[in-house]
Amino acid sequence: MEECIFCKIIKGEIPCFKVYEDERVLAFEDINPVSTGHTLVIPKRHAKDLWEIQGEDLAAVQLASKKIIQAMRVLDPTGVACVQLNGRGVNQVVMHYHLHLIPRISGKPPLPITGWELRQGDLKEIKKTADKIASAIK
Ligand code: 5GP
Ligand code: ZN
């Protein structure tokens, strides 16, 4: 994983603004913050995405994210978007699993990522898709 930028941050080869660390997890501020407090939570063991990450690391990331959003109350957020992209097709840029914690700060405009349009889907198609996924679950 020579080229992985987040592995380099974990090793201390690239600096970061750290907010939390434990034996499995590191969390630090995003250098291109969508909002004040935009934080990335990553496993220390390299895994590309949700398909690849091991259960214990995923659980550790989630537990850390809970601690961090509790602490984010100091920023007076009206909400926190927890976003995680899997794959180039949905614009994952850094191929080391990371959970974005993006607070919307009181008095600031809505976050662009939280404003998708709700349109009623075709219920038959939704059911067909649900059945297809459900039957593939191992
Ligand atoms: P993705 O689109 O993969 O979910 O998001 C990757 C995120 O990593 C982006 O929000 C980007 O700003 C952030 N990022 C990329 N390189 C660095 C870096 O060297 N340091 C920090 N702190 N964040 C980074
Ligand atoms: Zn990595």
PDB file of C-alpha atoms and ligand atoms in Angstrom:
ATOM      1  CA  MET A   1       0.000   0.000   0.000  1.00  0.00           C
ATOM      2  CA  GLU A   2       2.916   2.340  -0.747  1.00  0.00           C
ATOM      3  CA  GLU A   3       0.767   4.895  -2.512  1.00  0.00           C
ATOM      4  CA  CYS A   4      -2.222   5.028  -0.177  1.00  0.00           C
ATOM      5  CA  ILE A   5      -2.447   8.552   1.163  1.00  0.00           C
ATOM      6  CA  PHE A   6      -4.459   7.557   4.244  1.00  0.00           C
ATOM      7  CA  CYS A   7      -1.968   4.795   5.109  1.00  0.00           C
ATOM      8  CA  LYS A   8       0.701   7.499   4.940  1.00  0.00           C
ATOM      9  CA  ILE A   9      -1.337   9.658   7.331  1.00  0.00           C
ATOM     10  CA  ILE A  10      -1.660   6.679   9.722  1.00  0.00           C
ATOM     11  CA  LYS A  11       2.121   6.167   9.579  1.00  0.00           C
ATOM     12  CA  GLY A  12       2.692   9.878  10.259  1.00  0.00           C
ATOM     13  CA  GLU A  13       4.377  10.402   6.889  1.00  0.00           C
ATOM     14  CA  ILE A  14       1.755  13.009   5.977  1.00  0.00           C
ATOM     15  CA  PRO A  15       0.416  15.359   8.661  1.00  0.00           C
ATOM     16  CA  CYS A  16      -3.221  15.610   9.640  1.00  0.00           C
ATOM     17  CA  PHE A  17      -5.397  17.441  12.115  1.00  0.00           C
ATOM     18  CA  LYS A  18      -6.240  14.519  14.364  1.00  0.00           C
ATOM     19  CA  VAL A  19      -9.422  14.478  16.432  1.00  0.00           C
ATOM     20  CA  TYR A  20      -9.466  10.870  17.669  1.00  0.00           C
ATOM     21  CA  GLU A  21      -7.360   7.729  17.722  1.00  0.00           C
ATOM     22  CA  ASP A  22      -7.609   4.251  19.206  1.00  0.00           C
ATOM     23  CA  GLU A  23      -5.953   0.938  18.372  1.00  0.00           C
ATOM     24  CA  ARG A  24      -8.081   0.354  15.251  1.00  0.00           C
ATOM     25  CA  VAL A  25      -9.190   3.808  14.176  1.00  0.00           C
ATOM     26  CA  LEU A  26      -7.911   7.267  13.290  1.00  0.00           C
ATOM     27  CA  ALA A  27     -10.109  10.333  12.733  1.00  0.00           C
ATOM     28  CA  PHE A  28      -8.943  13.643  11.332  1.00  0.00           C
ATOM     29  CA  GLU A  29     -10.240  16.750   9.609  1.00  0.00           C
ATOM     30  CA  ASP A  30     -10.867  16.640   5.854  1.00  0.00           C
ATOM     31  CA  ILE A  31      -8.573  19.081   4.034  1.00  0.00           C
ATOM     32  CA  ASN A  32     -11.416  20.067   1.701  1.00  0.00           C
ATOM     33  CA  PRO A  33     -14.161  20.481   4.278  1.00  0.00           C
ATOM     34  CA  VAL A  34     -17.757  20.595   3.047  1.00  0.00           C
ATOM     35  CA  SER A  35     -18.544  22.293   6.369  1.00  0.00           C
ATOM     36  CA  THR A  36     -16.736  23.306   9.538  1.00  0.00           C
ATOM     37  CA  GLY A  37     -15.830  20.113  11.395  1.00  0.00           C
ATOM     38  CA  HIS A  38     -15.926  17.763   8.371  1.00  0.00           C
ATOM     39  CA  THR A  39     -14.112  14.736   9.787  1.00  0.00           C
ATOM     40  CA  LEU A  40     -12.920  11.464   8.247  1.00  0.00           C
ATOM     41  CA  VAL A  41     -12.954   8.272  10.302  1.00  0.00           C
ATOM     42  CA  ILE A  42     -10.737   5.500   8.946  1.00  0.00           C
ATOM     43  CA  PRO A  43      -9.596   2.024   9.953  1.00  0.00           C
ATOM     44  CA  LYS A  44      -5.848   1.752  10.623  1.00  0.00           C
ATOM     45  CA  ARG A  45      -5.774  -1.543   8.735  1.00  0.00           C
ATOM     46  CA  HIS A  46      -6.006  -0.756   5.027  1.00  0.00           C
ATOM     47  CA  ALA A  47      -9.241  -1.791   3.327  1.00  0.00           C
ATOM     48  CA  LYS A  48     -10.502  -0.247   0.134  1.00  0.00           C
ATOM     49  CA  ASP A  49     -14.210  -0.049   0.841  1.00  0.00           C
ATOM     50  CA  LEU A  50     -17.229  -1.583   2.565  1.00  0.00           C
ATOM     51  CA  TRP A  51     -16.829  -4.740   0.483  1.00  0.00           C
ATOM     52  CA  GLU A  52     -13.304  -5.227   1.756  1.00  0.00           C
ATOM     53  CA  ILE A  53     -13.265  -3.916   5.336  1.00  0.00           C
ATOM     54  CA  GLN A  54     -13.335  -6.550   8.088  1.00  0.00           C
ATOM     55  CA  GLY A  55     -16.176  -6.571  10.585  1.00  0.00           C
ATOM     56  CA  GLU A  56     -14.124  -5.625  13.665  1.00  0.00           C
ATOM     57  CA  ASP A  57     -12.657  -2.611  11.891  1.00  0.00           C
ATOM     58  CA  LEU A  58     -16.060  -1.526  10.639  1.00  0.00           C
ATOM     59  CA  ALA A  59     -17.521  -1.829  14.134  1.00  0.00           C
ATOM     60  CA  ALA A  60     -14.610   0.180  15.539  1.00  0.00           C
ATOM     61  CA  VAL A  61     -15.145   2.927  12.942  1.00  0.00           C
ATOM     62  CA  GLN A  62     -18.845   3.127  13.826  1.00  0.00           C
ATOM     63  CA  LEU A  63     -18.190   3.252  17.573  1.00  0.00           C
ATOM     64  CA  ALA A  64     -15.580   5.960  17.064  1.00  0.00           C
ATOM     65  CA  SER A  65     -17.976   7.937  14.871  1.00  0.00           C
ATOM     66  CA  LYS A  66     -20.522   7.909  17.674  1.00  0.00           C
ATOM     67  CA  LYS A  67     -17.960   9.333  20.104  1.00  0.00           C
ATOM     68  CA  ILE A  68     -16.957  11.966  17.599  1.00  0.00           C
ATOM     69  CA  ILE A  69     -20.475  13.169  16.775  1.00  0.00           C
ATOM     70  CA  GLN A  70     -21.159  13.434  20.518  1.00  0.00           C
ATOM     71  CA  ALA A  71     -18.105  15.693  20.725  1.00  0.00           C
ATOM     72  CA  MET A  72     -19.226  17.646  17.637  1.00  0.00           C
ATOM     73  CA  ARG A  73     -22.010  19.111  19.766  1.00  0.00           C
ATOM     74  CA  VAL A  74     -19.422  21.774  20.680  1.00  0.00           C
ATOM     75  CA  LEU A  75     -19.870  23.069  17.109  1.00  0.00           C
ATOM     76  CA  ASP A  76     -23.624  23.535  17.639  1.00  0.00           C
ATOM     77  CA  PRO A  77     -24.696  21.410  14.654  1.00  0.00           C
ATOM     78  CA  THR A  78     -28.322  21.068  13.572  1.00  0.00           C
ATOM     79  CA  GLY A  79     -27.415  17.628  12.192  1.00  0.00           C
ATOM     80  CA  VAL A  80     -24.490  15.516  11.038  1.00  0.00           C
ATOM     81  CA  ALA A  81     -24.435  13.672   7.695  1.00  0.00           C
ATOM     82  CA  CYS A  82     -22.532  10.378   7.898  1.00  0.00           C
ATOM     83  CA  VAL A  83     -21.550   9.572   4.329  1.00  0.00           C
ATOM     84  CA  GLN A  84     -19.426   6.795   2.901  1.00  0.00           C
ATOM     85  CA  LEU A  85     -18.728   6.250  -0.791  1.00  0.00           C
ATOM     86  CA  ASN A  86     -17.889   2.832  -2.268  1.00  0.00           C
ATOM     87  CA  GLY A  87     -16.282   2.752  -5.675  1.00  0.00           C
ATOM     88  CA  ARG A  88     -15.168   5.143  -8.371  1.00  0.00           C
ATOM     89  CA  GLY A  89     -18.675   5.081  -9.855  1.00  0.00           C
ATOM     90  CA  VAL A  90     -20.003   7.006  -6.845  1.00  0.00           C
ATOM     91  CA  ASN A  91     -16.978   9.299  -6.683  1.00  0.00           C
ATOM     92  CA  GLN A  92     -14.848   7.522  -4.090  1.00  0.00           C
ATOM     93  CA  VAL A  93     -11.522   9.245  -4.602  1.00  0.00           C
ATOM     94  CA  VAL A  94      -9.337   7.843  -1.810  1.00  0.00           C
ATOM     95  CA  MET A  95      -9.422   4.060  -2.000  1.00  0.00           C
ATOM     96  CA  HIS A  96      -9.010   3.507   1.751  1.00  0.00           C
ATOM     97  CA  TYR A  97     -12.341   3.099   3.554  1.00  0.00           C
ATOM     98  CA  HIS A  98     -13.439   6.316   5.247  1.00  0.00           C
ATOM     99  CA  LEU A  99     -16.610   7.543   6.829  1.00  0.00           C
ATOM    100  CA  HIS A 100     -17.294  11.252   6.378  1.00  0.00           C
ATOM    101  CA  LEU A 101     -18.889  13.000   9.367  1.00  0.00           C
ATOM    102  CA  ILE A 102     -20.209  16.270   7.992  1.00  0.00           C
ATOM    103  CA  PRO A 103     -21.949  18.574  10.441  1.00  0.00           C
ATOM    104  CA  ARG A 104     -24.393  21.199   9.352  1.00  0.00           C
ATOM    105  CA  ILE A 105     -23.648  24.113  11.623  1.00  0.00           C
ATOM    106  CA  SER A 106     -26.529  26.115  13.056  1.00  0.00           C
ATOM    107  CA  GLY A 107     -27.325  29.116  10.859  1.00  0.00           C
ATOM    108  CA  LYS A 108     -25.479  27.725   7.822  1.00  0.00           C
ATOM    109  CA  PRO A 109     -27.214  26.639   4.602  1.00  0.00           C
ATOM    110  CA  PRO A 110     -28.258  23.002   4.052  1.00  0.00           C
ATOM    111  CA  LEU A 111     -25.523  20.609   2.944  1.00  0.00           C
ATOM    112  CA  PRO A 112     -25.610  19.984  -0.826  1.00  0.00           C
ATOM    113  CA  ILE A 113     -25.229  16.220  -0.291  1.00  0.00           C
ATOM    114  CA  THR A 114     -28.420  15.955   1.779  1.00  0.00           C
ATOM    115  CA  GLY A 115     -30.818  17.539  -0.682  1.00  0.00           C
ATOM    116  CA  TRP A 116     -31.856  14.795  -3.082  1.00  0.00           C
ATOM    117  CA  GLU A 117     -35.327  14.910  -4.598  1.00  0.00           C
ATOM    118  CA  LEU A 118     -37.915  12.381  -3.400  1.00  0.00           C
ATOM    119  CA  ARG A 119     -39.833  10.757  -6.248  1.00  0.00           C
ATOM    120  CA  GLN A 120     -42.202   7.836  -5.785  1.00  0.00           C
ATOM    121  CA  GLY A 121     -40.705   4.698  -7.325  1.00  0.00           C
ATOM    122  CA  ASP A 122     -42.436   1.814  -9.093  1.00  0.00           C
ATOM    123  CA  LEU A 123     -43.459  -0.478  -6.216  1.00  0.00           C
ATOM    124  CA  LYS A 124     -43.288  -3.640  -8.358  1.00  0.00           C
ATOM    125  CA  GLU A 125     -39.752  -2.784  -9.431  1.00  0.00           C
ATOM    126  CA  ILE A 126     -38.747  -1.925  -5.847  1.00  0.00           C
ATOM    127  CA  LYS A 127     -40.059  -5.281  -4.632  1.00  0.00           C
ATOM    128  CA  LYS A 128     -38.288  -7.133  -7.464  1.00  0.00           C
ATOM    129  CA  THR A 129     -35.006  -5.439  -6.560  1.00  0.00           C
ATOM    130  CA  ALA A 130     -35.485  -6.106  -2.843  1.00  0.00           C
ATOM    131  CA  ASP A 131     -36.075  -9.796  -3.567  1.00  0.00           C
ATOM    132  CA  LYS A 132     -33.014  -9.940  -5.832  1.00  0.00           C
ATOM    133  CA  ILE A 133     -30.734  -8.454  -3.160  1.00  0.00           C
ATOM    134  CA  ALA A 134     -32.316 -10.467  -0.354  1.00  0.00           C
ATOM    135  CA  SER A 135     -31.797 -13.747  -2.186  1.00  0.00           C
ATOM    136  CA  ALA A 136     -28.106 -12.917  -2.700  1.00  0.00           C
ATOM    137  CA  ILE A 137     -27.413 -12.262   0.990  1.00  0.00           C
ATOM    138  CA  LYS A 138     -24.989 -14.824   2.443  1.00  0.00           C
TER     139      LYS A 138
HETATM  140  P1  5GP B   1     -14.057  10.359  -1.117  1.00  0.00           P
HETATM  141  O1  5GP B   1     -14.596  11.070  -2.321  1.00  0.00           O
HETATM  142  O2  5GP B   1     -13.035   9.311  -1.468  1.00  0.00           O
HETATM  143  O3  5GP B   1     -15.160   9.813  -0.231  1.00  0.00           O
HETATM  144  O4  5GP B   1     -13.373  11.475  -0.258  1.00  0.00           O
HETATM  145  C1  5GP B   1     -12.009  11.571  -0.019  1.00  0.00           C
HETATM  146  C2  5GP B   1     -11.807  12.728   0.921  1.00  0.00           C
HETATM  147  O5  5GP B   1     -10.471  12.729   1.357  1.00  0.00           O
HETATM  148  C3  5GP B   1     -12.081  14.088   0.281  1.00  0.00           C
HETATM  149  O6  5GP B   1     -13.107  14.749   0.998  1.00  0.00           O
HETATM  150  C4  5GP B   1     -10.742  14.800   0.378  1.00  0.00           C
HETATM  151  O7  5GP B   1     -10.866  16.158   0.672  1.00  0.00           O
HETATM  152  C5  5GP B   1     -10.043  14.053   1.487  1.00  0.00           C
HETATM  153  N1  5GP B   1      -8.580  14.047   1.370  1.00  0.00           N
HETATM  154  C6  5GP B   1      -7.871  13.680   0.268  1.00  0.00           C
HETATM  155  N2  5GP B   1      -6.543  13.752   0.524  1.00  0.00           N
HETATM  156  C7  5GP B   1      -6.434  14.173   1.814  1.00  0.00           C
HETATM  157  C8  5GP B   1      -5.311  14.429   2.664  1.00  0.00           C
HETATM  158  O8  5GP B   1      -4.148  14.304   2.275  1.00  0.00           O
HETATM  159  N3  5GP B   1      -5.578  14.829   3.924  1.00  0.00           N
HETATM  160  C9  5GP B   1      -6.863  14.980   4.389  1.00  0.00           C
HETATM  161  N4  5GP B   1      -7.001  15.395   5.645  1.00  0.00           N
HETATM  162  N5  5GP B   1      -7.939  14.742   3.626  1.00  0.00           N
HETATM  163  C10 5GP B   1      -7.728  14.346   2.349  1.00  0.00           C
HETATM  164 ZN    ZN B   2      -4.565   2.761   2.968  1.00  0.00          ZN
END
